[in-house]
Coordinates of C-alpha atoms in Angstrom, one line a residue:
M1 CA -68.1 44.5 30.1
T2 CA -70.0 47.8 30.2
T3 CA -70.9 49.1 33.7
Y4 CA -74.3 50.7 34.0
G5 CA -74.0 52.4 37.4
D6 CA -71.0 53.5 39.3
D7 CA -70.4 53.3 43.0
T8 CA -71.4 56.9 43.6
T9 CA -74.8 56.4 41.8
M10 CA -75.4 53.1 43.6
R11 CA -74.6 54.6 47.0
Q12 CA -76.8 57.6 46.3
I13 CA -79.8 55.4 45.4
L14 CA -79.2 53.2 48.4
T15 CA -78.7 56.0 50.9
I16 CA -80.3 59.3 49.9
S17 CA -82.7 58.8 47.0
G18 CA -85.5 57.7 49.3
D19 CA -86.8 54.9 51.4
I20 CA -89.8 53.6 49.4
W21 CA -88.8 50.9 46.9
A22 CA -91.3 49.4 44.5
V23 CA -90.0 45.9 43.7
V24 CA -91.4 44.8 40.4
G25 CA -91.6 41.0 40.1
L26 CA -91.6 40.5 43.9
S27 CA -93.8 37.5 45.0
D28 CA -94.1 35.6 48.2
N29 CA -91.7 32.9 47.0
P30 CA -88.7 32.9 49.4
E31 CA -86.7 30.9 46.8
R32 CA -86.7 33.9 44.4
A33 CA -83.9 36.5 44.3
A34 CA -86.5 39.3 44.5
Y35 CA -87.7 38.0 47.8
R36 CA -84.1 37.8 49.3
V37 CA -83.1 41.3 47.9
A38 CA -86.3 42.8 49.4
E39 CA -85.4 41.3 52.8
K40 CA -82.0 42.9 52.6
L41 CA -83.4 46.3 51.6
R42 CA -85.8 46.1 54.5
R43 CA -82.9 45.4 56.9
I44 CA -81.3 48.7 55.9
G45 CA -84.6 50.6 56.5
K46 CA -86.3 50.6 53.1
R47 CA -90.0 50.2 52.8
I48 CA -90.8 47.5 50.2
V49 CA -93.8 47.7 47.9
P50 CA -94.4 44.5 46.0
V51 CA -95.5 44.9 42.4
H52 CA -96.7 41.7 40.8
P53 CA -99.6 40.7 38.6
R54 CA -101.0 38.7 41.5
A55 CA -100.7 41.7 43.9
E56 CA -99.5 39.5 46.7
T57 CA -98.7 40.7 50.2
V58 CA -95.0 40.2 50.8
H59 CA -93.0 40.9 54.0
G60 CA -96.2 42.4 55.5
E61 CA -96.6 45.0 52.7
R62 CA -99.6 45.0 50.4
G63 CA -98.9 44.3 46.8
Y64 CA -100.1 46.1 43.7
A65 CA -100.5 44.7 40.2
S66 CA -98.7 47.7 38.6
L67 CA -96.7 50.8 39.5
G68 CA -99.6 53.0 38.5
E69 CA -101.9 51.4 41.1
I70 CA -99.6 52.4 44.0
P71 CA -101.5 55.3 45.8
F72 CA -98.4 57.0 47.3
P73 CA -95.1 58.3 46.0
V74 CA -92.3 55.7 45.2
D75 CA -88.7 56.7 45.4
V76 CA -87.0 53.8 43.6
V77 CA -88.3 51.2 41.2
D78 CA -86.3 47.9 41.5
V79 CA -87.0 45.7 38.4
F80 CA -86.9 41.9 38.5
V81 CA -88.4 41.1 35.2
N82 CA -86.8 39.9 31.9
S83 CA -85.1 42.5 29.7
A84 CA -87.9 42.5 27.1
L85 CA -90.3 43.9 29.7
A86 CA -88.0 46.2 31.6
G87 CA -88.1 49.2 29.3
S88 CA -91.8 49.7 29.7
I89 CA -91.4 49.5 33.5
A90 CA -88.7 52.1 33.4
D91 CA -91.0 54.3 31.4
E92 CA -93.7 53.8 34.1
A93 CA -91.2 54.7 36.8
V94 CA -90.6 58.0 35.0
A95 CA -94.3 58.6 34.7
I96 CA -95.0 58.0 38.4
G97 CA -92.3 60.4 39.4
A98 CA -89.8 57.9 40.8
K99 CA -86.3 59.3 41.6
A100 CA -84.4 56.2 40.5
V101 CA -84.6 52.9 38.6
W102 CA -82.6 49.8 39.3
F103 CA -82.5 46.9 36.9
Q104 CA -81.3 43.6 38.5
L105 CA -78.6 41.3 37.4
D106 CA -79.0 40.2 33.7
V107 CA -81.7 42.8 33.1
V108 CA -80.4 45.0 30.3
D109 CA -82.1 47.5 28.1
E110 CA -79.7 50.1 26.9
A111 CA -82.4 52.3 25.3
A112 CA -84.4 52.3 28.6
Y113 CA -81.2 53.2 30.5
D114 CA -80.6 56.2 28.2
R115 CA -84.3 57.3 28.3
T116 CA -84.4 57.0 32.1
R117 CA -81.3 59.0 32.6
E118 CA -82.4 61.6 30.1
A119 CA -85.6 62.0 32.1
G120 CA -83.4 62.9 35.1
L121 CA -83.6 59.7 37.1
L122 CA -80.7 57.9 38.6
M123 CA -80.3 54.5 36.9
V124 CA -78.4 51.3 37.6
M125 CA -78.6 48.3 35.3
D126 CA -77.4 44.7 35.5
R127 CA -76.4 44.9 39.2
S128 CA -78.0 43.6 42.4
P129 CA -78.7 46.0 45.3
G130 CA -78.4 43.0 47.6
R131 CA -74.8 42.5 46.6
E132 CA -74.0 46.2 46.4
I133 CA -75.3 46.9 49.9
S134 CA -72.7 44.4 51.2
R135 CA -69.9 45.5 48.9
L136 CA -70.4 49.2 49.6
G137 CA -70.5 48.5 53.4
L138 CA -74.1 49.7 53.8
G139 CA -75.5 46.9 55.8

């Protein structure tokens, strides 16, 4: 199994890359993994910005239909969409000036991983920040 993000990179994204996380695919459905991970990120002090075609308000934060609609800087883009769509979202993250991109479990696009890193962003793929927060002792 290939690892797309070492402990140092994950710790850096979770602790010093910034506190504004756009969560792509986040809806107000508490049964979805994105909802639970967003809750966990909030508990460690991250501001969550929902990005979903329905632009729903989630966890008290206004949602946006796309990354490009967010009217303020975003530090990390957390991606909860299928792998076929993830690469274009990584490219949008680069375009908006994010510092890092995190593809969730089972979201894999090796070309997007390479492009994102070549653009100078931190990148983690096929990992859950919710699990890594606990495993790394961050919350």
